[in-house]
Coordinates of C-alpha atoms in Angstrom, one line a residue:
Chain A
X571 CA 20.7 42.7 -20.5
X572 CA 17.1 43.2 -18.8
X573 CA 15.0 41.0 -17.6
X574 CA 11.1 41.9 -15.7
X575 CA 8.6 39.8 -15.1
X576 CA 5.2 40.1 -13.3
X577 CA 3.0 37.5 -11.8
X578 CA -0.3 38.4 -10.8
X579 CA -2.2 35.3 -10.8
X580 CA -2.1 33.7 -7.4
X581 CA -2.6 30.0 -9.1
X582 CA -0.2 30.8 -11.5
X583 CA 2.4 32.1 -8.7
X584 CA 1.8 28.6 -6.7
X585 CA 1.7 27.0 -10.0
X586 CA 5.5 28.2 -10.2
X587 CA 6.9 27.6 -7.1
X588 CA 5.5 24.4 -7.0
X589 CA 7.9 23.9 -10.0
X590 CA 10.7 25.9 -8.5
X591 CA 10.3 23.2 -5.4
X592 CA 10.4 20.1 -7.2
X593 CA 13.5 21.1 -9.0
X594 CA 15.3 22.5 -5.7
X595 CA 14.6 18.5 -4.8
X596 CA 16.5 17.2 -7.7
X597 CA 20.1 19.5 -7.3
X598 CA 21.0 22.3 -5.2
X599 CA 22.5 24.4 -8.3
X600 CA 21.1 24.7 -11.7
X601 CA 21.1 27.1 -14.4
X602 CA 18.2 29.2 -15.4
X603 CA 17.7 30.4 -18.8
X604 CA 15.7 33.0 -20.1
X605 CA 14.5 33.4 -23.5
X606 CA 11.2 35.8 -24.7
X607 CA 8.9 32.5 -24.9
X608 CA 10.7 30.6 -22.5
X609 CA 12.5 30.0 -19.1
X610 CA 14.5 26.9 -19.0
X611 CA 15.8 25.3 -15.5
X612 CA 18.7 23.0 -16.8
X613 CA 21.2 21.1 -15.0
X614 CA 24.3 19.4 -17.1
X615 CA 25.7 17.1 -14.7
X616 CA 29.2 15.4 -15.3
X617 CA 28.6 12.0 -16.6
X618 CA 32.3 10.8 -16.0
X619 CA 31.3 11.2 -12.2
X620 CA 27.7 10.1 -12.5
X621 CA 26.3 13.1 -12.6
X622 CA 22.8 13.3 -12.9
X623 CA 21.0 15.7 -15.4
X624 CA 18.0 17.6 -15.6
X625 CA 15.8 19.9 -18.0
X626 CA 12.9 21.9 -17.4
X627 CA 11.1 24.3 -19.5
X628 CA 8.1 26.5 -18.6
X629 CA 6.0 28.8 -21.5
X630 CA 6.6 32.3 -19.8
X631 CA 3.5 33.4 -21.1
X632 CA 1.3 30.7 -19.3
X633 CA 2.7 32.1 -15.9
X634 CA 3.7 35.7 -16.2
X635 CA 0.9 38.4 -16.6
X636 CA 4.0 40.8 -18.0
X637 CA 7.3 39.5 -19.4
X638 CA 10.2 41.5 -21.2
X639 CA 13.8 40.2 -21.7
X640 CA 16.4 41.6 -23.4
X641 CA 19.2 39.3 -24.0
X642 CA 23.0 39.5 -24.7
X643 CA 22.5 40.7 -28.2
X644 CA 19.8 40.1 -30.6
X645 CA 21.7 37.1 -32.4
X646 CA 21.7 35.4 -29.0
X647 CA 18.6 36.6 -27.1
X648 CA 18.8 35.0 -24.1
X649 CA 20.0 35.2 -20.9
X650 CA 21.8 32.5 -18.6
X651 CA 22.3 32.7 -15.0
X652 CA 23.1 30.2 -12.0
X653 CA 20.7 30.0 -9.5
X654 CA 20.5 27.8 -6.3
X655 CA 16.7 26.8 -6.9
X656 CA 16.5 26.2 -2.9
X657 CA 16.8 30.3 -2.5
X658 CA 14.0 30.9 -5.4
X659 CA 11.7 28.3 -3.9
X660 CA 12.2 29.7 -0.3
X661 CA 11.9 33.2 -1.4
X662 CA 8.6 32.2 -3.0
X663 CA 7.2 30.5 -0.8
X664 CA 7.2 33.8 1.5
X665 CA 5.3 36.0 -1.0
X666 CA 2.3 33.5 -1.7
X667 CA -0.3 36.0 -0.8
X668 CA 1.0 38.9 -2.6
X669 CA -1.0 40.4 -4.7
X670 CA 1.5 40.6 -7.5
X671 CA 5.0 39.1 -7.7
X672 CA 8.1 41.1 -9.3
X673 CA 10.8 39.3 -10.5
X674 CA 13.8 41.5 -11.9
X675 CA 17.6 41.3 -13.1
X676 CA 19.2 44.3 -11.1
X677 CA 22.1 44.9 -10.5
X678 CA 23.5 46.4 -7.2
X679 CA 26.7 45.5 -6.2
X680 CA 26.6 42.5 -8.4
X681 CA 23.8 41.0 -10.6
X682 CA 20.8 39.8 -8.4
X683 CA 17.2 38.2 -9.5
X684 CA 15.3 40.3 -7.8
X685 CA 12.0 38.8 -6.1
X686 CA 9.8 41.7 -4.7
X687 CA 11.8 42.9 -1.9
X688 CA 13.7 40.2 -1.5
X689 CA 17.3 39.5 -3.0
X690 CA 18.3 36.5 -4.0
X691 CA 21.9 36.6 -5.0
X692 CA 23.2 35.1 -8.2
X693 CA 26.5 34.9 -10.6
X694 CA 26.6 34.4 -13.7
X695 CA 27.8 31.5 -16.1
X696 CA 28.4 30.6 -19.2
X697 CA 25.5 29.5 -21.4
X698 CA 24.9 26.1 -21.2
X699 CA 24.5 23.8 -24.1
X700 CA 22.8 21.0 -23.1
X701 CA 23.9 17.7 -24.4
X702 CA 21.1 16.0 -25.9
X703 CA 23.0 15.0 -29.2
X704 CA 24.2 11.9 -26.9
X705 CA 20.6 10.2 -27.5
X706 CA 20.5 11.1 -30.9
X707 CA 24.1 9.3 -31.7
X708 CA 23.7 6.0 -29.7
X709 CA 21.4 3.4 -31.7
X710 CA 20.1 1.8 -28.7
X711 CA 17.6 3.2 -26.8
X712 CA 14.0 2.3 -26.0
X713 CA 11.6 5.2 -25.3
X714 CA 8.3 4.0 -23.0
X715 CA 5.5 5.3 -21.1
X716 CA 6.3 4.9 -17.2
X717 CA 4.1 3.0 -14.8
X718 CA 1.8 4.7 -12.4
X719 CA 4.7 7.0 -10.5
X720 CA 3.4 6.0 -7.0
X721 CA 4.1 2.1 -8.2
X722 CA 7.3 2.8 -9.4
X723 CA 7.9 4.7 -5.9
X724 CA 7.0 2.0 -4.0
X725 CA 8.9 -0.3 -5.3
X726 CA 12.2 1.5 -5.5
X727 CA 11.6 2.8 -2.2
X728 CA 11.7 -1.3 -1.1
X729 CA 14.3 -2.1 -3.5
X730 CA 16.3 0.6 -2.0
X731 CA 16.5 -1.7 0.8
X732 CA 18.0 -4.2 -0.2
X733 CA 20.6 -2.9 -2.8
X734 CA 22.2 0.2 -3.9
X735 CA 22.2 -0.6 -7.8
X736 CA 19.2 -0.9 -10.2
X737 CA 18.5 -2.2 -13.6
X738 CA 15.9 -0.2 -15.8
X739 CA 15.3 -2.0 -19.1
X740 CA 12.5 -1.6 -21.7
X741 CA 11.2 -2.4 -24.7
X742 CA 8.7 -1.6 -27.8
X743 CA 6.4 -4.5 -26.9
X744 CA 5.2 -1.8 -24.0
X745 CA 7.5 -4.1 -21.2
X746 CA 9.6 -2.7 -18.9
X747 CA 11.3 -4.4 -16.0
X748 CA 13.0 -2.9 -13.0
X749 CA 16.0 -5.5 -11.5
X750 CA 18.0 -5.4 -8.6
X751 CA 20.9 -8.1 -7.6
X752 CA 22.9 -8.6 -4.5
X753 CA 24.3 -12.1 -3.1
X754 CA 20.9 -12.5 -0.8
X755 CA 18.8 -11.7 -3.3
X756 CA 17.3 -11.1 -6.5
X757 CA 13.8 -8.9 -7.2
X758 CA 12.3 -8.3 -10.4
X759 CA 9.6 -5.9 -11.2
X760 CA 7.4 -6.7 -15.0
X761 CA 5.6 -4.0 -16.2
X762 CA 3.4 -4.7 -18.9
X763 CA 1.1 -2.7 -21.7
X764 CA 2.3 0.2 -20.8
X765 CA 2.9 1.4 -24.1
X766 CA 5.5 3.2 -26.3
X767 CA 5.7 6.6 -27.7
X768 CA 5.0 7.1 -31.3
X769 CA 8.9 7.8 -32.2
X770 CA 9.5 5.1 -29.9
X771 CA 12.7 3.4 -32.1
X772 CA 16.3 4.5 -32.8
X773 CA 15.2 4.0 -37.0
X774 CA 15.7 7.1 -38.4
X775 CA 19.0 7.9 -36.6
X776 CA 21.9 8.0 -39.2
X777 CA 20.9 5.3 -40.8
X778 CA 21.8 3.1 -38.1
X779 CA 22.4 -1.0 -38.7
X780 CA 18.9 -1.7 -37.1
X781 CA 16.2 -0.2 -38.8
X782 CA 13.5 -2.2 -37.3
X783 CA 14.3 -3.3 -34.0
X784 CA 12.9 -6.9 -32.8
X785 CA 10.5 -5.7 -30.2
X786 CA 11.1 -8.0 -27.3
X787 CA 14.7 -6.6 -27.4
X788 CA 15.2 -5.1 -23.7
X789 CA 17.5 -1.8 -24.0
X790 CA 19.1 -1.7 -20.2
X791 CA 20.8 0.4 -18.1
X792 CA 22.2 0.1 -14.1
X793 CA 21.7 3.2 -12.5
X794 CA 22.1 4.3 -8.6
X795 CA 18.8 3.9 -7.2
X796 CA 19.2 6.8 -4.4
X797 CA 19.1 9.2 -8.1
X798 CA 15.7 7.5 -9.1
X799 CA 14.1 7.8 -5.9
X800 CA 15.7 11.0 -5.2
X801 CA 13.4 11.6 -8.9
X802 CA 10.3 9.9 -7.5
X803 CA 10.3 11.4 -4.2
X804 CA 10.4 14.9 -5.5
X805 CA 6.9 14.8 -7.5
X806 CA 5.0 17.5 -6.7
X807 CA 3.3 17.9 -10.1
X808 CA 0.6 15.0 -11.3
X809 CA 2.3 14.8 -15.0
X810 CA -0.3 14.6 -17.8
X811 CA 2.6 12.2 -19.4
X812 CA 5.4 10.7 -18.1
X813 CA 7.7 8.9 -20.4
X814 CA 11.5 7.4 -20.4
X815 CA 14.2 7.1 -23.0
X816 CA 16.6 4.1 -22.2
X817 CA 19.9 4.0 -24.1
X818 CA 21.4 0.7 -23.4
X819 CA 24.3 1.1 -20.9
X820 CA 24.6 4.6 -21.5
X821 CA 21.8 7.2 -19.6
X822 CA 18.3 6.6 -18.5
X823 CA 16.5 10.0 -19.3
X824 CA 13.4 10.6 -18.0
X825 CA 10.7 13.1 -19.5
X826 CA 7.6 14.4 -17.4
X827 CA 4.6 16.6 -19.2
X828 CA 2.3 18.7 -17.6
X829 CA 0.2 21.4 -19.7
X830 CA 2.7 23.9 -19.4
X831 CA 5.5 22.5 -18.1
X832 CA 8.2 19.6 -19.3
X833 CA 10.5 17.7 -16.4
X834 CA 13.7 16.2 -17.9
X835 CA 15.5 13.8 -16.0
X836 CA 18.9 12.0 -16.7
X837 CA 20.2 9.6 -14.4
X838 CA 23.8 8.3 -16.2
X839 CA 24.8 4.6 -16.4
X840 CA 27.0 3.1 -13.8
X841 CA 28.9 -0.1 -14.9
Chain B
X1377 CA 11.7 -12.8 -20.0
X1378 CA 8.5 -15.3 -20.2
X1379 CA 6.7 -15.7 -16.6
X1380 CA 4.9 -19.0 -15.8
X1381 CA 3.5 -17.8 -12.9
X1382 CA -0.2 -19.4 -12.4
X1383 CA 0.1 -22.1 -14.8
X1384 CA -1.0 -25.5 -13.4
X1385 CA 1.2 -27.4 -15.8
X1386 CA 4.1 -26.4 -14.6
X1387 CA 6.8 -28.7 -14.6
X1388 CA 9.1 -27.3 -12.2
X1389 CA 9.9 -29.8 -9.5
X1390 CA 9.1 -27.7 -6.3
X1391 CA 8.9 -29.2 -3.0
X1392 CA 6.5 -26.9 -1.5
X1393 CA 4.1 -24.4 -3.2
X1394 CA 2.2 -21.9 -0.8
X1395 CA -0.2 -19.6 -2.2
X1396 CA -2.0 -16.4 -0.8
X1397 CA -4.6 -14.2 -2.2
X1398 CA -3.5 -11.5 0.2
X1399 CA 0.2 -11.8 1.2
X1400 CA -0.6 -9.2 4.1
X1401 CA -2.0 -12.9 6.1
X1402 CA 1.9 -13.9 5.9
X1403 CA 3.7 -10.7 6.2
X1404 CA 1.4 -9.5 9.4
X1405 CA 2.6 -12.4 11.3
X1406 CA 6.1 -12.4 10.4
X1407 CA 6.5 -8.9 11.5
X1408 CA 5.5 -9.7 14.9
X1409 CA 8.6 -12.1 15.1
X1410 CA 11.1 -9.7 13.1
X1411 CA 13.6 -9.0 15.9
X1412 CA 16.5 -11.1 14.3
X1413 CA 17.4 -11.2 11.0
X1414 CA 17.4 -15.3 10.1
X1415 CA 14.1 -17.7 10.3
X1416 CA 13.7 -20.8 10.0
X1417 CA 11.0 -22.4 8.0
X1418 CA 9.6 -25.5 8.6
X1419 CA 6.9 -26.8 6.1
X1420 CA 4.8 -29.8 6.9
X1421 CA 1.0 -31.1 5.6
X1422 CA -0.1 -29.1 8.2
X1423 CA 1.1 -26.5 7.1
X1424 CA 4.2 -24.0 7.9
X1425 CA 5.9 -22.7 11.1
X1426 CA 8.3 -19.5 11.1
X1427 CA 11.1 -19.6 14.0
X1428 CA 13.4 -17.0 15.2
X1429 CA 15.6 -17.5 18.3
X1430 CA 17.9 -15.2 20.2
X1431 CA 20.6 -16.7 22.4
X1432 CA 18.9 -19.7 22.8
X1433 CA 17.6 -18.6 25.6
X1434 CA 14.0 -17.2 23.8
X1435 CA 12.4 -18.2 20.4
X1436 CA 9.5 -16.7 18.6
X1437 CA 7.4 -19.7 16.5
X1438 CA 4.7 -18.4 13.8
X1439 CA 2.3 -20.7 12.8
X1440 CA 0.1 -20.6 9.8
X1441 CA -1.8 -23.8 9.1
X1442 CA -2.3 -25.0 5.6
X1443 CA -5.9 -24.2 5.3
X1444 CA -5.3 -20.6 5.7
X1445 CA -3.7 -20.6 2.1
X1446 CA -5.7 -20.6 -1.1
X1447 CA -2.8 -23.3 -2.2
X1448 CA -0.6 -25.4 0.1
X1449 CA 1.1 -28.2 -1.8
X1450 CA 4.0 -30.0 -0.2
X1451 CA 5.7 -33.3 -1.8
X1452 CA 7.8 -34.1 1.1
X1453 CA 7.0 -34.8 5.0
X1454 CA 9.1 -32.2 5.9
X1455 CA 10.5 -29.3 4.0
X1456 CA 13.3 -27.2 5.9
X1457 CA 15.0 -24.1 4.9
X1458 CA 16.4 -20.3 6.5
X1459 CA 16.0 -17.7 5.1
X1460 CA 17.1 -13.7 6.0
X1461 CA 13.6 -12.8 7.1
X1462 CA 14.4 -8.7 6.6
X1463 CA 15.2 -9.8 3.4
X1464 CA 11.5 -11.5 3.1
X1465 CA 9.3 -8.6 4.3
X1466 CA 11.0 -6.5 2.1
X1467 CA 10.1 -8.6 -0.8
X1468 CA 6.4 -9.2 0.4
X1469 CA 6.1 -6.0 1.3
X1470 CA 7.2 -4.6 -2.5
X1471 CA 4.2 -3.1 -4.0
X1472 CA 4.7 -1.0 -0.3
X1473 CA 2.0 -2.5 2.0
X1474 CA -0.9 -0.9 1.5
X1475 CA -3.2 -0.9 3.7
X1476 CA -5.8 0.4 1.1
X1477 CA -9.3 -1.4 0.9
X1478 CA -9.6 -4.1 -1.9
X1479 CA -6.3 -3.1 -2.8
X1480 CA -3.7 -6.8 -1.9
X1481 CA -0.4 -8.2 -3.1
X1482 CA -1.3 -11.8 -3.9
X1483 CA 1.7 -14.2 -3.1
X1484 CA 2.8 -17.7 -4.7
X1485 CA 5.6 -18.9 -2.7
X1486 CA 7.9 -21.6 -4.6
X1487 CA 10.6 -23.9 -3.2
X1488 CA 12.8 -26.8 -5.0
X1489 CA 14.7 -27.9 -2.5
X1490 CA 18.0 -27.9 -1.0
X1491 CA 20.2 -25.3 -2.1
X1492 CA 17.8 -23.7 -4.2
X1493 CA 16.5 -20.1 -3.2
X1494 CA 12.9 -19.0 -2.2
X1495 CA 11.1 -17.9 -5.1
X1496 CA 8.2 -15.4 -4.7
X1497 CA 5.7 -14.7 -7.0
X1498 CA 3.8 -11.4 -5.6
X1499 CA 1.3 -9.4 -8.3
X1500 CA -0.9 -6.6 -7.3
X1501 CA -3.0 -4.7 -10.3
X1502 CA -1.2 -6.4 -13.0
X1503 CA 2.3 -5.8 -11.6
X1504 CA 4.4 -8.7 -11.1
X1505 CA 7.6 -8.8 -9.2
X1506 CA 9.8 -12.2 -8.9
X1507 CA 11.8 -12.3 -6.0
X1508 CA 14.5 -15.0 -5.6
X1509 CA 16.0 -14.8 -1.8
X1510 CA 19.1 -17.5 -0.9
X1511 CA 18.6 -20.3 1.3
X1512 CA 21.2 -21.4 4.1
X1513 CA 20.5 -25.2 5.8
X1514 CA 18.1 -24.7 8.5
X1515 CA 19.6 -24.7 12.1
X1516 CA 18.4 -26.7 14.5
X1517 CA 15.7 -24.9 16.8
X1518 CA 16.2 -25.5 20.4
X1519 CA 13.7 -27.4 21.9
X1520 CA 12.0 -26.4 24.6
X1521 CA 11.2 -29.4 26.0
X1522 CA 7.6 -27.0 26.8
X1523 CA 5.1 -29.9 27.2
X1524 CA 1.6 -29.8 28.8
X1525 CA 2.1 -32.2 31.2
X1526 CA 4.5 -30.3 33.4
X1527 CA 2.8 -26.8 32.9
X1528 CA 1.9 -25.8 36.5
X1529 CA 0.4 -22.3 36.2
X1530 CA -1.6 -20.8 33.0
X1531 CA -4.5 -18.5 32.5
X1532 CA -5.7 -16.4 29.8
X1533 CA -6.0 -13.4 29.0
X1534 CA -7.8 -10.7 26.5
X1535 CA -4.6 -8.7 25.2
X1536 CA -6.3 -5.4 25.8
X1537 CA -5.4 -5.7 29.1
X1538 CA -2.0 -6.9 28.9
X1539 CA -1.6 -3.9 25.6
X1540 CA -1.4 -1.6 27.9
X1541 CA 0.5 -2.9 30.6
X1542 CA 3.7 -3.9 28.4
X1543 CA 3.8 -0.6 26.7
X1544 CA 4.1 1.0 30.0
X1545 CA 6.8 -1.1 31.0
X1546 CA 9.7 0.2 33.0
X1547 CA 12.4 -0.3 30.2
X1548 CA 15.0 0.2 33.2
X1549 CA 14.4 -2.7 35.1
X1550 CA 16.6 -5.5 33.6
X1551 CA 13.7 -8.3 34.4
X1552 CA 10.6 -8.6 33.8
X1553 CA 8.9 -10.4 36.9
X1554 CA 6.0 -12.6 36.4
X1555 CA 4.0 -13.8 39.7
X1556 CA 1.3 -16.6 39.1
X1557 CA -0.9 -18.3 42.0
X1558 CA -3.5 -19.3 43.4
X1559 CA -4.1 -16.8 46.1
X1560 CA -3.3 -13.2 46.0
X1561 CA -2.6 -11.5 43.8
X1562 CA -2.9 -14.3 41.1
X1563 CA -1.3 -12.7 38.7
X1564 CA 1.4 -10.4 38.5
X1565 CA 3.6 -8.2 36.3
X1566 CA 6.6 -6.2 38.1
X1567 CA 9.5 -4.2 37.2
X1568 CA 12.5 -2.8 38.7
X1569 CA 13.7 0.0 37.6
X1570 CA 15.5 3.4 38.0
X1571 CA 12.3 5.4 39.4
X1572 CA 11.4 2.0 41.8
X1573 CA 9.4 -1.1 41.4
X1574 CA 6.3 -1.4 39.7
X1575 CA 3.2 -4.0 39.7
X1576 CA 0.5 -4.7 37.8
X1577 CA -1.9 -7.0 39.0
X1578 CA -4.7 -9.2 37.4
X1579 CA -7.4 -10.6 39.7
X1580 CA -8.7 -14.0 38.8
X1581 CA -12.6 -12.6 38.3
X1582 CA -11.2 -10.0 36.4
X1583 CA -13.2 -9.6 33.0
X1584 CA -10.2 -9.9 31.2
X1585 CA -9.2 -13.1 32.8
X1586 CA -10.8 -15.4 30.7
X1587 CA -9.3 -18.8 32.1
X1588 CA -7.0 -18.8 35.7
X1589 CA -5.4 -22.3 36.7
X1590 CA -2.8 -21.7 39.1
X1591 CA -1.8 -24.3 41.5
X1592 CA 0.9 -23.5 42.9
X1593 CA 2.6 -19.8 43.6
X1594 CA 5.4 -19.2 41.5
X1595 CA 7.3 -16.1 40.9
X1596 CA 10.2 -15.9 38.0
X1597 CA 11.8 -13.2 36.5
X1598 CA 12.6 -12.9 32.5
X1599 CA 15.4 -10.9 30.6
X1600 CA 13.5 -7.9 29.6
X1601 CA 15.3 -7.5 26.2
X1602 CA 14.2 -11.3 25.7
X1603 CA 10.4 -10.5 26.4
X1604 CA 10.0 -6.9 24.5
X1605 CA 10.1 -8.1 21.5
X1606 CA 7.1 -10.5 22.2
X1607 CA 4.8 -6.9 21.9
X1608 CA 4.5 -6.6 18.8
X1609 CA 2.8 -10.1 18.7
X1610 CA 0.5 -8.9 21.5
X1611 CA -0.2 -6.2 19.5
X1612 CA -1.4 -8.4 16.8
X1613 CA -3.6 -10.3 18.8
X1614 CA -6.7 -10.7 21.1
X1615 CA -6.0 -13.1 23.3
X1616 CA -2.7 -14.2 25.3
X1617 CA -1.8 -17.8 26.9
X1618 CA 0.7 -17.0 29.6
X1619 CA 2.1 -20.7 31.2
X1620 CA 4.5 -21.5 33.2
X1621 CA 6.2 -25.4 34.3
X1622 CA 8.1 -26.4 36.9
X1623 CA 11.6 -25.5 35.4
X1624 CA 10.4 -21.7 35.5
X1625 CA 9.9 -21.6 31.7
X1626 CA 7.4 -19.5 30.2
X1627 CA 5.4 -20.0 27.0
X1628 CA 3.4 -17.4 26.0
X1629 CA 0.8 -18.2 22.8
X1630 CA -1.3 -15.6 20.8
X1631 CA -4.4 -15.8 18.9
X1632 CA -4.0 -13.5 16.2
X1633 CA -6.9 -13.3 13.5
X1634 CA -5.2 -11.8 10.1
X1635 CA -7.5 -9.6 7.8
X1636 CA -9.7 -12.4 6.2
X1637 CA -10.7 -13.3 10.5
X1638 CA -8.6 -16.4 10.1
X1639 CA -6.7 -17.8 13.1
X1640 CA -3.2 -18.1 13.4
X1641 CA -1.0 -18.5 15.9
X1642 CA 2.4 -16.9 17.3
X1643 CA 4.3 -19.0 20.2
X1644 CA 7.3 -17.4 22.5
X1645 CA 9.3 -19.6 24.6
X1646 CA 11.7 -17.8 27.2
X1647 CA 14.3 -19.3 29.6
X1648 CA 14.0 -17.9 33.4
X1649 CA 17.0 -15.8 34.0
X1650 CA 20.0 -17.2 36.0
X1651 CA 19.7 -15.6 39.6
X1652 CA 16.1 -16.7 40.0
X1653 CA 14.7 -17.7 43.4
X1654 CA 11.7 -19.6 43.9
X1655 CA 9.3 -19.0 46.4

């Protein structure tokens, strides 16, 4: 396996570790996953203990000036490795002015990403296949623009407050609500014409019983609201589109575009 | 989830309705009397009054008269409820305060009745967010007995000059000393502390002193952690009633102006502490 990579660009380099930051925000360990078009920075979290999960892919080509990879074997060429994003982003963050950034797969003692001089220290793992077929299975789910992020922040930041449990629901009218409940008090949040994504329904999924969903139909789910301000709070990227896929009771997944870069976001259900 | 929220033909049966184009002229002055978590509101034609107490010994009133709110509707003489006033900012404060320029949370504040909660209506760019808080019964508030009759010392002041004087107050000291008369030195702020005593003195032809009608001398000492909390309120405001009757009470009354230049005013009523001794 080989990996070498080159970044020359110095908005591209603080393009990337801009990315690398935001993601050492969301979880201290994730995988990173190298392909010839693309890396991927994927965390699979364990929904059974409310895990929160996470997907981010990057085109290689829209950062690195020189890329080469050679993965396990040309059936499967890729290359998976475990990386506490905290040590990338730090490691970065040192070698902003450098003319030209080196990122290699050596291997000294052990396997290492190596970052110009610097050695950030890595194991390996298992390839990780992320589970996405869980949206695809469930028929209920909503999928909606998002409200301006710095609303949304404000308001969880307030609702934080005042309890530790949130509702997200949406529908395909463009409405989405955010609800919290404790014995003091109740707050709800109406968002309105913001808008749904063309593939917005669950109708083409296995021929499921509701073809055409009655559009005022909220899909819901109670999440923690630390993970969704823990989401909000780690913005560092103005998204060209930011999106969300609500499947009722099950997994709020959120989705963030920029040009060359897509956040994924999945904050499981809670009862 | 259908919201009726502006419409005039609503049939709801609510005993006071208080509207506001910019919640910040509500939320400003309830800050200043945040220091316990339960008010008590009192809603009359003239409008509504916000009280906090601690100990019964102090107790914070906020008043904001009915003409400060684009819509003040009230169907009884006297509507009475508490509420958990963290709980309130919280809610008013939701879109997260801004403090930007044209940019305001407008409020309709909704009541029933007994045993119904609070409802608040707040919208800011199209957003709306209903908030529904509980209700307890109201407490009693102590009553002062504060009336003008027996005041025997007051002047007024600008609330520059006090500003600085309370945030440089010796937190040791365990009192807060307050001497008013009609000779030297008029008016005067002291502490005790751990580093010594200090005083801060206000000459009657001071600038800052815009009314001085002492008539006799007086000196009485306050519970510090009763008083502190009365800064924030000075804070808020440009000018500061300081009175004083024959029991030793004090009443302290600020003139606060909210962002529209509106007046509205915040009351603090404090017992003299125990081991007083009157000169």
């Amino acid at each position: 396996m080989k990996f070498r990579g080159k970044i020359i660009d110095v908005a591209c380099l603080n393009h990337f570790t801009r990315v690398v930051t935001t993601i050492s925000k969301l979880t201290k360990i994730c995988v990173l996953r190298l392909t010839p078009d693309n890396l991927f920075f994927v965390l699979s979290g364990k929904v059974a203990n409310g895990g929160v999960s996470m997907w981010c892919e990057l085109s290689q080509a829209n950062f690195f000036d020189e890329y080469q990879m050679e993965g396990v074997s040309s059936e499967d060429n890729e290359i998976c490795l475990e990386v506490t994003p905290e040590n990338l982003s730090r490691a970065l963050k040192t070698v902003q002015n450098a003319k030209a950034v080196k990122l290699k797969l050596t291997k000294k003692h052990c396997p290492c990403l190596t970052i110009a001089a610097e050695l950030v220290r890595l194991t390996w793992s298992q390839t990780v296949l992320f589970i996405l077929h869980l949206l695809t299975r469930v028929s209920s789910q909503v999928s909606i623009y998002l409200p301006p992020l710095k609303t949304m922040k404000n308001v969880v930041d307030r609702m934080k407050n005042l309890s530790n449990f949130l509702v997200m629901e949406a529908n395909l009218n463009g409405e989405m609500n955010l609800k919290i409940e404790t014995d003091l008090v109740s707050v709800t949040t109406h968002f309105k014409d913001l808008g749904n994504p063309p593939w917005g329904d669950d109708a083409s999924q296995d021929g499921g019983p509701s073809q055409s969903r009655d559009p005022e139909d909220m899909a819901q789910a109670r999440v923690d609201i630390r993970k969704l301000q823990q989401f909000l709070m780690g913005q560092q990227v103005n998204p060209s589109k930011a999106m969300c896929n609500i499947v009722h009771e099950r997994v709020v997944h959120l989705i963030l575009l920029h040009e060359d870069v897509s956040l994924q976001y999945f904050i499981p259900a809670v009862a | 989830m259908p919201l009726s929220t502006q419409s005039q033909a609503d049939d709801e049966p609510y005993v006071l309705v208080a509207s506001l184009d910019n919640a910040r002229n509500l939320s400003n002055i309830l800050k200043s009397i945040t220091f316990k978590d339960h008010a008590i509101f009192s809603a009359t034609p003239n409008g509504l009054k916000v009280t906090v107490e601690d100990s019964k010994c102090m107790q914070a009133n906020a008043f904001i008269q009915a003409d400060i709110f684009q819509e003040f509707t009230i169907k009884e003489d006297l509507v009475g409820f508490q509420v958990n006033l963290t709980v309130l900012l919280d809610c008013l404060n939701i879109f997260g305060g801004s403090t930007v320029q044209g940019v305001s949370t407008a409020l309709r504040m909704c009541y029933r009745g007994y045993g119904y909660p609070l409802t608040l209506f707040l919208e800011e760019g199209g957003v709306v967010t209903v908030c529904k808080i509980n209700t307890q019964e109201p407490e009693e508030p102590v009553d002062f007995d504060f009336c003008s009759n027996n005041v025997t010392n007051k002047v007024i002041l600008l609330s520059e000059s006090l500003k600085e004087a309370f945030s440089e107050l010796d937190m040791t000291s365990e009192v807060l000393q307050i001497t008013m008369s009609p000779s030297q030195p008029y008016f005067r702020l002291s502490t005790f502390g751990n580093s010594g005593n200090a005083h801060y003195d206000y000459p009657k032809d001071s600038e800052m002193m815009e009314l001085f009608r002492c008539t006799t001398t007086q000196t009485n000492r306050y519970k510090m952690s009763l008083l502190k909390p009365s800064t924030k309120a000075l804070a808020l405001s440009c000018k500061v009633s300081v009175r004083t009757d024959s029991r030793g009470f004090l009443s302290l009354q600020y003139l606060v102006r909210n962002d529209d230049g509106q007046i509205c005013f915040v009351e603090y009523y404090c017992c003299p502490d125990e081991e007083v001794e009157e000169e």
